[in-house]
mmCIF file of C-alpha atoms and ligand atoms in Angstrom:
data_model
loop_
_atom_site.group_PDB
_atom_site.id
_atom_site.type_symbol
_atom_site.label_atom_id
_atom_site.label_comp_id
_atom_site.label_asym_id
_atom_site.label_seq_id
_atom_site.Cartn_x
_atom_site.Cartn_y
_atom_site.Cartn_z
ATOM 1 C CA UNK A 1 -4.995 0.781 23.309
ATOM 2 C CA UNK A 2 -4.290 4.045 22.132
ATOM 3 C CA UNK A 3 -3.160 3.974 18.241
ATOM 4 C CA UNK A 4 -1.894 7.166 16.433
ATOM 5 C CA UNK A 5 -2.524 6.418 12.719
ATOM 6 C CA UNK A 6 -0.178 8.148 10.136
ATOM 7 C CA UNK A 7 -2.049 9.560 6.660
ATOM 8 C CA UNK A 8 -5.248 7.912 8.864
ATOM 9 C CA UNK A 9 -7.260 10.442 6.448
ATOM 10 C CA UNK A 10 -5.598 8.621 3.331
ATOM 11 C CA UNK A 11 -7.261 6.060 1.444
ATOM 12 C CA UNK A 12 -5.708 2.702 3.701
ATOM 13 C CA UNK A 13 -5.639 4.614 6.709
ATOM 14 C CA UNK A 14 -9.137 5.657 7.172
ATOM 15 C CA UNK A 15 -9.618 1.980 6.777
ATOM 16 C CA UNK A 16 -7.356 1.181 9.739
ATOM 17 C CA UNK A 17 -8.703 3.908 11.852
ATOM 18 C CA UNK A 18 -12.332 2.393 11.187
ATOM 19 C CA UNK A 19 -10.550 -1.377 11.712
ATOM 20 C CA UNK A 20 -9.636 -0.052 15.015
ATOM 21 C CA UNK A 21 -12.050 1.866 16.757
ATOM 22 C CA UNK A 22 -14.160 -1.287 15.832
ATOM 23 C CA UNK A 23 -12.206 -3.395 18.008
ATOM 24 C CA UNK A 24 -12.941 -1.160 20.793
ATOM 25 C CA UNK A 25 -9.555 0.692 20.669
ATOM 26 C CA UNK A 26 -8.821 4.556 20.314
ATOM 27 C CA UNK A 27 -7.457 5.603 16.952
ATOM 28 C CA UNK A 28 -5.536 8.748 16.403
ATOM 29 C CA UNK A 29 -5.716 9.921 12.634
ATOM 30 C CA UNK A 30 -2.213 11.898 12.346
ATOM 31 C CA UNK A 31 -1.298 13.605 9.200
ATOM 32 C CA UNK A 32 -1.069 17.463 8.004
ATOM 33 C CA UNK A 33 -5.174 17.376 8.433
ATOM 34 C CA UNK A 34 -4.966 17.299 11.894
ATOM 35 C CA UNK A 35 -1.983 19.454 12.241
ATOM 36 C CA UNK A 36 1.020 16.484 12.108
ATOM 37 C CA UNK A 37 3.242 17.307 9.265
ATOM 38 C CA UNK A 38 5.776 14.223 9.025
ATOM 39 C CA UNK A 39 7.651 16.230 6.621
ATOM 40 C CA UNK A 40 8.951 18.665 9.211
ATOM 41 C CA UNK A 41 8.123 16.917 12.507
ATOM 42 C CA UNK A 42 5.547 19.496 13.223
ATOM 43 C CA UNK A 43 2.482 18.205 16.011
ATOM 44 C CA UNK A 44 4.611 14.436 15.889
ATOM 45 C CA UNK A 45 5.545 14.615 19.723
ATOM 46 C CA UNK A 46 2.111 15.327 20.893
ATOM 47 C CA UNK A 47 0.286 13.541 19.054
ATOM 48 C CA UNK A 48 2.812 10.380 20.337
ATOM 49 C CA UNK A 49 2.644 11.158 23.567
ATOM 50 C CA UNK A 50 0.917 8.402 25.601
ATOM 51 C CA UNK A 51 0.331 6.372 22.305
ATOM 52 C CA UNK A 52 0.948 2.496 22.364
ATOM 53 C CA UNK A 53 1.563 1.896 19.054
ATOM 54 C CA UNK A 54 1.921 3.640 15.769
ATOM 55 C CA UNK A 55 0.392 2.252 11.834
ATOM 56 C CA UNK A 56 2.582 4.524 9.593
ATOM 57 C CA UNK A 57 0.438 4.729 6.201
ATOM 58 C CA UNK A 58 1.454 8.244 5.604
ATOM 59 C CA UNK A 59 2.638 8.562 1.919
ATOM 60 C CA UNK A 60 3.343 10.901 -0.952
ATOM 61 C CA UNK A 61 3.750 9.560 -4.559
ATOM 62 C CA UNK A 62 5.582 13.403 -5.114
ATOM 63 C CA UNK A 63 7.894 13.327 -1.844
ATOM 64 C CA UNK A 64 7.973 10.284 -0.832
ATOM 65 C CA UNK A 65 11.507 10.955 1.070
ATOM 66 C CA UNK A 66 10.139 13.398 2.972
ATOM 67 C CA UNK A 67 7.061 11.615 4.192
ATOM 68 C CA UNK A 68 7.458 8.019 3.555
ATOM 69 C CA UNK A 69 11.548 8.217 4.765
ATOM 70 C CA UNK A 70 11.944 11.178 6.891
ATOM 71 C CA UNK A 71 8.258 10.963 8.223
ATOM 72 C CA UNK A 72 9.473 7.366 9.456
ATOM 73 C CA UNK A 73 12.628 8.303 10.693
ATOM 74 C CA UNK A 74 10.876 11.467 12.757
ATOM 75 C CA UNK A 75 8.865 9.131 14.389
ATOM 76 C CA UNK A 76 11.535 6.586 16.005
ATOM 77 C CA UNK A 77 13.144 10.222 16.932
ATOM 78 C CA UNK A 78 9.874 10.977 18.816
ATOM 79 C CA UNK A 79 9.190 7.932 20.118
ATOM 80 C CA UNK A 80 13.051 7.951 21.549
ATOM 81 C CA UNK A 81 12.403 11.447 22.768
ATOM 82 C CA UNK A 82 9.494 10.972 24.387
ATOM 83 C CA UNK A 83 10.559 7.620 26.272
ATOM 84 C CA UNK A 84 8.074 5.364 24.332
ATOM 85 C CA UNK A 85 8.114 1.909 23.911
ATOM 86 C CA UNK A 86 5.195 2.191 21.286
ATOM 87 C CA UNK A 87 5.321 -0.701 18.310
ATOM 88 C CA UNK A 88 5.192 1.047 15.422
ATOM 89 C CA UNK A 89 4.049 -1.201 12.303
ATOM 90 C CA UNK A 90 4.600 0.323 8.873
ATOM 91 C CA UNK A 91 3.098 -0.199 5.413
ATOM 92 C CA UNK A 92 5.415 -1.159 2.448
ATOM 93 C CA UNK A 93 5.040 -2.572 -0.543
ATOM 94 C CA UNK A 94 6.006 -6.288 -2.183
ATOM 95 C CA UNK A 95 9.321 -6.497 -4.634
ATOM 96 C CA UNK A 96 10.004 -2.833 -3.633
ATOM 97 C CA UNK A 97 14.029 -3.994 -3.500
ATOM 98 C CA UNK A 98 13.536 -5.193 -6.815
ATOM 99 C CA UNK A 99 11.557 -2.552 -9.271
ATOM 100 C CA UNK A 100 14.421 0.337 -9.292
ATOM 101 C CA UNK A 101 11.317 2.871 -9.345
ATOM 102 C CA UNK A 102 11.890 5.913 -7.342
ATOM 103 C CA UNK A 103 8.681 5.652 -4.834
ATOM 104 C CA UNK A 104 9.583 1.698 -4.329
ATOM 105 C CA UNK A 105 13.325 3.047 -3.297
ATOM 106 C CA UNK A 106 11.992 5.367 -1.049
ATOM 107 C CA UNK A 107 9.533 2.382 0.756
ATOM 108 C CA UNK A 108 12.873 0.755 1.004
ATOM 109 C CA UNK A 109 14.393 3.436 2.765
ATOM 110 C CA UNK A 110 11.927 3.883 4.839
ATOM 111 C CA UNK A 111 12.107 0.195 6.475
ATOM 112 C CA UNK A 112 15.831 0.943 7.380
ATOM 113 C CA UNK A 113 15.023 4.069 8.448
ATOM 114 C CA UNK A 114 12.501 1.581 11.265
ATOM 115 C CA UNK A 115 15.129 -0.556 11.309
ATOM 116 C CA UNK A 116 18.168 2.105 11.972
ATOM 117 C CA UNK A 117 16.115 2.999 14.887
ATOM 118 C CA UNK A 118 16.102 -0.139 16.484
ATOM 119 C CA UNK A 119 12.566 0.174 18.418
ATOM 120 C CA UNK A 120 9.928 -2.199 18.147
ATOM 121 C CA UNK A 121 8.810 -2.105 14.727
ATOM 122 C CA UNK A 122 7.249 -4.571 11.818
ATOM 123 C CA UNK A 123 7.325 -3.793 8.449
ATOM 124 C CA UNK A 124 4.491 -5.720 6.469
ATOM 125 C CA UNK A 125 4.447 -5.268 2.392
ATOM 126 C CA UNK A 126 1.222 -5.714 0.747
ATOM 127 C CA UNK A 127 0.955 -6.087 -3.027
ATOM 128 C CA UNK A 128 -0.916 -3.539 -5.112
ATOM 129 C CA UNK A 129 -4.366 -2.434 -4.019
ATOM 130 C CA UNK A 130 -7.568 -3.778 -6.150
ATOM 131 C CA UNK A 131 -8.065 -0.396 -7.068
ATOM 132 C CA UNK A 132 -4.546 0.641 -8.618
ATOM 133 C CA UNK A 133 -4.954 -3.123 -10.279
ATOM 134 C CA UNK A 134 -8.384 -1.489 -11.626
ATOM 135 C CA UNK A 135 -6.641 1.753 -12.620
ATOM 136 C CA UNK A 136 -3.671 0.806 -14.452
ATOM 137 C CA UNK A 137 -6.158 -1.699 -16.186
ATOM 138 C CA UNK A 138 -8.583 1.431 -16.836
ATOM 139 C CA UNK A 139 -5.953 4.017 -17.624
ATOM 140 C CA UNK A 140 -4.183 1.419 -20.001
ATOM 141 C CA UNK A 141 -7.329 1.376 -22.504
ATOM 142 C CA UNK A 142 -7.188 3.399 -25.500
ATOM 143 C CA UNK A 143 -10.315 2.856 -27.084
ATOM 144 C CA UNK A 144 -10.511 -0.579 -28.222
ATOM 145 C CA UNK A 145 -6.537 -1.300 -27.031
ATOM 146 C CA UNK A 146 -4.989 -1.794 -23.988
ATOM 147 C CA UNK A 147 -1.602 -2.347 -23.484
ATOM 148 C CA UNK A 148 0.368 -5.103 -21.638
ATOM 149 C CA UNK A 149 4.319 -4.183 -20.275
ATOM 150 C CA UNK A 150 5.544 -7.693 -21.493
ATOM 151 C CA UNK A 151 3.659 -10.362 -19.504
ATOM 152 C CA UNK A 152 3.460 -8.390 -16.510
ATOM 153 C CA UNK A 153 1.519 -10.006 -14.243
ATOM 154 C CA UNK A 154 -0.281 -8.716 -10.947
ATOM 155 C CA UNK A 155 -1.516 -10.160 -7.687
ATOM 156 C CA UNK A 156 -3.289 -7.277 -6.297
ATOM 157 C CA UNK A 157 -5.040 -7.184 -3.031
ATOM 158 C CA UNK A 158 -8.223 -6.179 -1.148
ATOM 159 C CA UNK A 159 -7.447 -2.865 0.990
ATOM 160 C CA UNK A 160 -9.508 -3.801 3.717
ATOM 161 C CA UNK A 161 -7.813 -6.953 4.370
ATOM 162 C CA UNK A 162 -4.844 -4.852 4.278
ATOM 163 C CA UNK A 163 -5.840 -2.690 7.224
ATOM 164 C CA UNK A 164 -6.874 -5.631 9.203
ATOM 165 C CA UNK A 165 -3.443 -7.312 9.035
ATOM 166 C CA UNK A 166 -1.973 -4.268 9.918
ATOM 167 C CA UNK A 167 -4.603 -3.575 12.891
ATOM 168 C CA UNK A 168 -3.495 -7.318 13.762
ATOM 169 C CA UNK A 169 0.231 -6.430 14.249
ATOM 170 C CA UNK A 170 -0.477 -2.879 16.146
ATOM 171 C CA UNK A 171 -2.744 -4.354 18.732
ATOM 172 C CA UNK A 172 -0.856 -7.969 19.071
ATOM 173 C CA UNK A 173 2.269 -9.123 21.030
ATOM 174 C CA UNK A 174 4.912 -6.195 19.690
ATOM 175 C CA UNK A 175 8.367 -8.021 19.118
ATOM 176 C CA UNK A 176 11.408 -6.398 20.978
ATOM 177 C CA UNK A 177 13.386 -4.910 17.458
ATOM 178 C CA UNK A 178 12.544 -4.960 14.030
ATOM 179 C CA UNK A 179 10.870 -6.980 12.167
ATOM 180 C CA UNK A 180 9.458 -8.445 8.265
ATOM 181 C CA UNK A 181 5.868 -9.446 8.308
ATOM 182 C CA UNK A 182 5.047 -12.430 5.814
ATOM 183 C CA UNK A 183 4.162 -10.293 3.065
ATOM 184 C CA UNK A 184 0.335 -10.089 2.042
ATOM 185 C CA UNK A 185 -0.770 -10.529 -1.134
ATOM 186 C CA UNK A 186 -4.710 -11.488 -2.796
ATOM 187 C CA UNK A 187 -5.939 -14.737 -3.407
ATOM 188 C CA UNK A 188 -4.887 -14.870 -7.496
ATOM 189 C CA UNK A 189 -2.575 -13.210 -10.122
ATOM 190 C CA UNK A 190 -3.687 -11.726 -13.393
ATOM 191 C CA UNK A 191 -2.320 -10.923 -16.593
ATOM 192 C CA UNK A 192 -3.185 -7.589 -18.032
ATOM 193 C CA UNK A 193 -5.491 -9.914 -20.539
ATOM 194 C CA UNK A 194 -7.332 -11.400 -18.010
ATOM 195 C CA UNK A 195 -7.534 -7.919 -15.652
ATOM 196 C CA UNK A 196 -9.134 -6.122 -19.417
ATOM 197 C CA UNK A 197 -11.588 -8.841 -19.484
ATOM 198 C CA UNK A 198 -12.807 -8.991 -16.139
ATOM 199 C CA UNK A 199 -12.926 -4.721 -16.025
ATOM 200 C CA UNK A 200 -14.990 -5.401 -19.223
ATOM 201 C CA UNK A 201 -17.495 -7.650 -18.208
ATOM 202 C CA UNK A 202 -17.812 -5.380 -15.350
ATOM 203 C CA UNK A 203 -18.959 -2.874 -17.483
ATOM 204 C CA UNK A 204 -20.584 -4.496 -19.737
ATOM 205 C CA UNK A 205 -18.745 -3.891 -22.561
ATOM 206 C CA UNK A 206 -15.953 -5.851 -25.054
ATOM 207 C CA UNK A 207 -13.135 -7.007 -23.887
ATOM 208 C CA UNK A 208 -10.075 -4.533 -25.381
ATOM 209 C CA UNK A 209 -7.153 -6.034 -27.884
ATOM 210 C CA UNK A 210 -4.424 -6.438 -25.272
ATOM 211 C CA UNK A 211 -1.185 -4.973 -27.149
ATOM 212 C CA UNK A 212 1.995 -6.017 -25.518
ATOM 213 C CA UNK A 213 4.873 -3.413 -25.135
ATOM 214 C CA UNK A 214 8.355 -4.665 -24.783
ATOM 215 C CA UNK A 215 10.345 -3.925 -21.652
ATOM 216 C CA UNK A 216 12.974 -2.126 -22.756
ATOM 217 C CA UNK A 217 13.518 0.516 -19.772
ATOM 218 C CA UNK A 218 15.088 -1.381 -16.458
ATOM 219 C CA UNK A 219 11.872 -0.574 -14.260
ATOM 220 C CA UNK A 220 9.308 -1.516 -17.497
ATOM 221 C CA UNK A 221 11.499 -4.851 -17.046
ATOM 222 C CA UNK A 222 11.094 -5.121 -13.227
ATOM 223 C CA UNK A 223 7.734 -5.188 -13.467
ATOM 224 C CA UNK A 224 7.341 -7.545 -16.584
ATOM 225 C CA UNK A 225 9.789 -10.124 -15.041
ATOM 226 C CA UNK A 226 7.020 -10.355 -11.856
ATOM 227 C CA UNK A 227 9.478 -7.445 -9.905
ATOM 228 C CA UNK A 228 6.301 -6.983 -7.859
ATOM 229 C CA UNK A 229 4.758 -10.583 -7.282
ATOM 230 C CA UNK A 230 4.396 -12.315 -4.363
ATOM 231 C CA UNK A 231 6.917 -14.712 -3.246
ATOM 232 C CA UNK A 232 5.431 -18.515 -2.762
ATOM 233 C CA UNK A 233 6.228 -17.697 1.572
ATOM 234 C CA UNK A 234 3.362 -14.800 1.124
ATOM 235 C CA UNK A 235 0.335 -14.554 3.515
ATOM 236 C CA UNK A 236 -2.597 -14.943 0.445
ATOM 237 C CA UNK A 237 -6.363 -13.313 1.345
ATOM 238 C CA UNK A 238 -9.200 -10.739 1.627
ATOM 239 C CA UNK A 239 -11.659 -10.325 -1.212
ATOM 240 C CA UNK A 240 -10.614 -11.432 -4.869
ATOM 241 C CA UNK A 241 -10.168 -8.793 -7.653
ATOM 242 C CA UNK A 242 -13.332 -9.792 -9.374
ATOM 243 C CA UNK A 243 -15.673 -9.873 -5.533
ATOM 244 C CA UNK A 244 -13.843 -6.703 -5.006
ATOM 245 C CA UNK A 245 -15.081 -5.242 -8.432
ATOM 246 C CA UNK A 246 -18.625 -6.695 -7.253
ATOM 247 C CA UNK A 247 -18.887 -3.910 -5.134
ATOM 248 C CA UNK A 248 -17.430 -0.753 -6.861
ATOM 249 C CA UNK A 249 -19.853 1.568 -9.182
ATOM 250 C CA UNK A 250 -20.514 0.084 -13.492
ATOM 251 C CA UNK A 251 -18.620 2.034 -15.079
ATOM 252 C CA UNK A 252 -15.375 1.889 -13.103
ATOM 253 C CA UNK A 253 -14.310 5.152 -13.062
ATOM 254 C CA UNK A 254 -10.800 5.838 -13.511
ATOM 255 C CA UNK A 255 -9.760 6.658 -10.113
ATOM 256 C CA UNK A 256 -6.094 5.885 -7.991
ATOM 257 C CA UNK A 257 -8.049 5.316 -4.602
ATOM 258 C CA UNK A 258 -10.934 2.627 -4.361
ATOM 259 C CA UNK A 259 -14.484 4.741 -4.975
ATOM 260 C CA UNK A 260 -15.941 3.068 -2.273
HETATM 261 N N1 NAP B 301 -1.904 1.873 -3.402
HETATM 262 C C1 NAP B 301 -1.345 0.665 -3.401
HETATM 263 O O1 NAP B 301 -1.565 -0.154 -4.293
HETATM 264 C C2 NAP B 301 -0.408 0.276 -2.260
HETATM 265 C C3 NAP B 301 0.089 -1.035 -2.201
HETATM 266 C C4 NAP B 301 0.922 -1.399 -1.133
HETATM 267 C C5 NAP B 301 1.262 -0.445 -0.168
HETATM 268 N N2 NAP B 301 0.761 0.816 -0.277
HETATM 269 C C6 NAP B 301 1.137 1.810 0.754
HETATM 270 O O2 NAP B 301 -0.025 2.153 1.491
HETATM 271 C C7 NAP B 301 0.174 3.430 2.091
HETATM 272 C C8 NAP B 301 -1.094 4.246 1.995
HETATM 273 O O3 NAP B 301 -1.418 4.465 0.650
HETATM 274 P P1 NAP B 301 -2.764 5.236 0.290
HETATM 275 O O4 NAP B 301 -2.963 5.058 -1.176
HETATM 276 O O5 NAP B 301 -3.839 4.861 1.242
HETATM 277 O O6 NAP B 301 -2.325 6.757 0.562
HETATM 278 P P2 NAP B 301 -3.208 8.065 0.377
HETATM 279 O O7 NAP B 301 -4.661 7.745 0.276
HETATM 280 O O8 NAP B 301 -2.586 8.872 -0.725
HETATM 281 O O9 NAP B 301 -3.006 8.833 1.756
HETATM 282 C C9 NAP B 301 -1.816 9.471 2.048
HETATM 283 C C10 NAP B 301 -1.935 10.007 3.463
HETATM 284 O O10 NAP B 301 -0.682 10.607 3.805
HETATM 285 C C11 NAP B 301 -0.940 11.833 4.439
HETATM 286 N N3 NAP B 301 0.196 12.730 4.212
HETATM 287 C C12 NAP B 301 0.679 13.167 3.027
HETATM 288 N N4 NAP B 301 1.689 14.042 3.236
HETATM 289 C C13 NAP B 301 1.855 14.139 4.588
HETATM 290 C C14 NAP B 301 2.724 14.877 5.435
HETATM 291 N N5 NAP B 301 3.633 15.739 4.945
HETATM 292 N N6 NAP B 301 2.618 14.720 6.775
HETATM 293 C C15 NAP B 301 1.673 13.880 7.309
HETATM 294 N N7 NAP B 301 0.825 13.149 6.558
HETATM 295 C C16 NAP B 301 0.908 13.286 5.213
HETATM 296 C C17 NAP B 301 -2.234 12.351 3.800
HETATM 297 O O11 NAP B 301 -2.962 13.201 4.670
HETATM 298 P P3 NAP B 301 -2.899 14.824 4.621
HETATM 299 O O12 NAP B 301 -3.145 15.216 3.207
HETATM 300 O O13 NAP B 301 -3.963 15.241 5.603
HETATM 301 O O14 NAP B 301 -1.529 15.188 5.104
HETATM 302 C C18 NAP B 301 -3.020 11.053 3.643
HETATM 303 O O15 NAP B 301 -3.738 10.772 4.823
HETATM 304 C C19 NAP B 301 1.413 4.035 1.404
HETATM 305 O O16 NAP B 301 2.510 3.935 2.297
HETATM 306 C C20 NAP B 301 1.639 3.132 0.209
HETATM 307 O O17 NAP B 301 3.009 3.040 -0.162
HETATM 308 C C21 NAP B 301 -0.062 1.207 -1.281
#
């Protein structure tokens, strides 16, 4: 199969282009790198053409409307234009209809943009990566503190496992509209207590005072009344936080993407 992969040069993406070329399929990394620009359409047609199916994982945290919504929308235009019956599967992320966060909107909008375009399409929403688990843990620590939004609680999950479900979907039986995956989520949730301890015995130091702030802002409160957890209908697997951590460099550097 021939698979165009959007933001393939992004941090999931590159995972899912790897995923697939070891399947034996070609993968088609598509994003402003390579001369696609999902913003403005630019390079979408040809890089379409002929394609079977599409794994959307472009993003942008700063316009998310234009790539995450727009770059979505562009693509059912293309795929219309072009005569294509490609599947396209898009990334989104768990309790993004419940969090009233701006990015989380815009994943939103992006499924109905899939859906509005009524082509063969599944949506599947993953919970938080290991490594934004690790970073909001990491960036939360001020020397011996770290601070908790209420009892938020996480269930994060392992990237790679991520780009395997979604490899799943692109090279399985496409459905004939739109579709919800299960959503995916890892194998445990953690408070921010636990997640400080575990980051801490990773590097080998003491475990910070966990300080809780209240949730007074509507998306602090999202997020604190478990906005983002899995629901008990969730597909659960991959790596755990702490086999995940296993593998990433002592210290844990403070980093959005996964070092390794
Ligand atoms: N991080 C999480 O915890 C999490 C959890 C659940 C779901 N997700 C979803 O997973 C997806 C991937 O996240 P990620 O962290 O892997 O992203 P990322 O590493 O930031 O990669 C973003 C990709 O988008 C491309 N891109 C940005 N602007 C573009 C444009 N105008 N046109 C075409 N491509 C563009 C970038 O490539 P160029 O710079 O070459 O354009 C890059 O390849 C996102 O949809 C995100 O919402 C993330």
């Amino acid at each position: 199969m021939r698979i165009v992969v959007t933001g393939g040069s992004g941090d999931l993406g590159g995972r899912v282009v790897r995923q697939i070329e070891a399947r034996g399929h070609e993968a088609v990394p598509a994003s402003r790198r390579t001369g696609v620009d999902l913003a403005t359409g630019v390079g979408l047609d040809a890089v379409l053409a002929g394609a079977d199916a599409v794994i959307h994982s472009a993003s942008s945290q700063t316009r998310p409307q234009d790539v995450d919504v727009a770059g979505a929308r562009r693509i059912g235009e293309s795929l219309r234009r072009l005569g294509s019956g490609a599947h396209v599967v898009s990334i989104s992320i768990v309790g993004s209809d419940r969090v009233p966060y701006p990015y989380y909107r815009a994943k939103v909008d992006s499924e109905r943009a899939l859906e509005d375009a009524a082509l063969p399409a599944t949506v599947l929403r993953a919970t938080q990566f290991h490594s934004l688990a690790a970073f909001l843990a990491t960036a939360g620590r001020v020397g011996p503190l770290a601070f908790s939004v209420g009892d938020m609680r996480i269930q994060p999950v392992d990237i790679d496992w991520v780009a395997q479900r979604l490899t799943d979907y692109a090279t399985g039986p496409a459905p004939s509209g739109y579709r919800r995956a299960r959503d995916i989520a890892g194998p445990a949730a953690y408070s921010a207590v636990q997640l400080a301890a575990i980051l801490a015995a990773h590097d080998g130091r003491r475990p910070p005072r966990v300080v809780r702030i209240p949730p007074l802002l509507p998306v602090l409160r999202g997020f604190a009344e478990g906005g983002i957890l899995p629901g008990p209908d969730a597909e659960t697997g991959g790596r755990s936080f702490k086999d995940w951590l296993d593998d990433q460099p002592t210290p844990m550097p403070r980093r959005f993407h996964s070092p390794t």
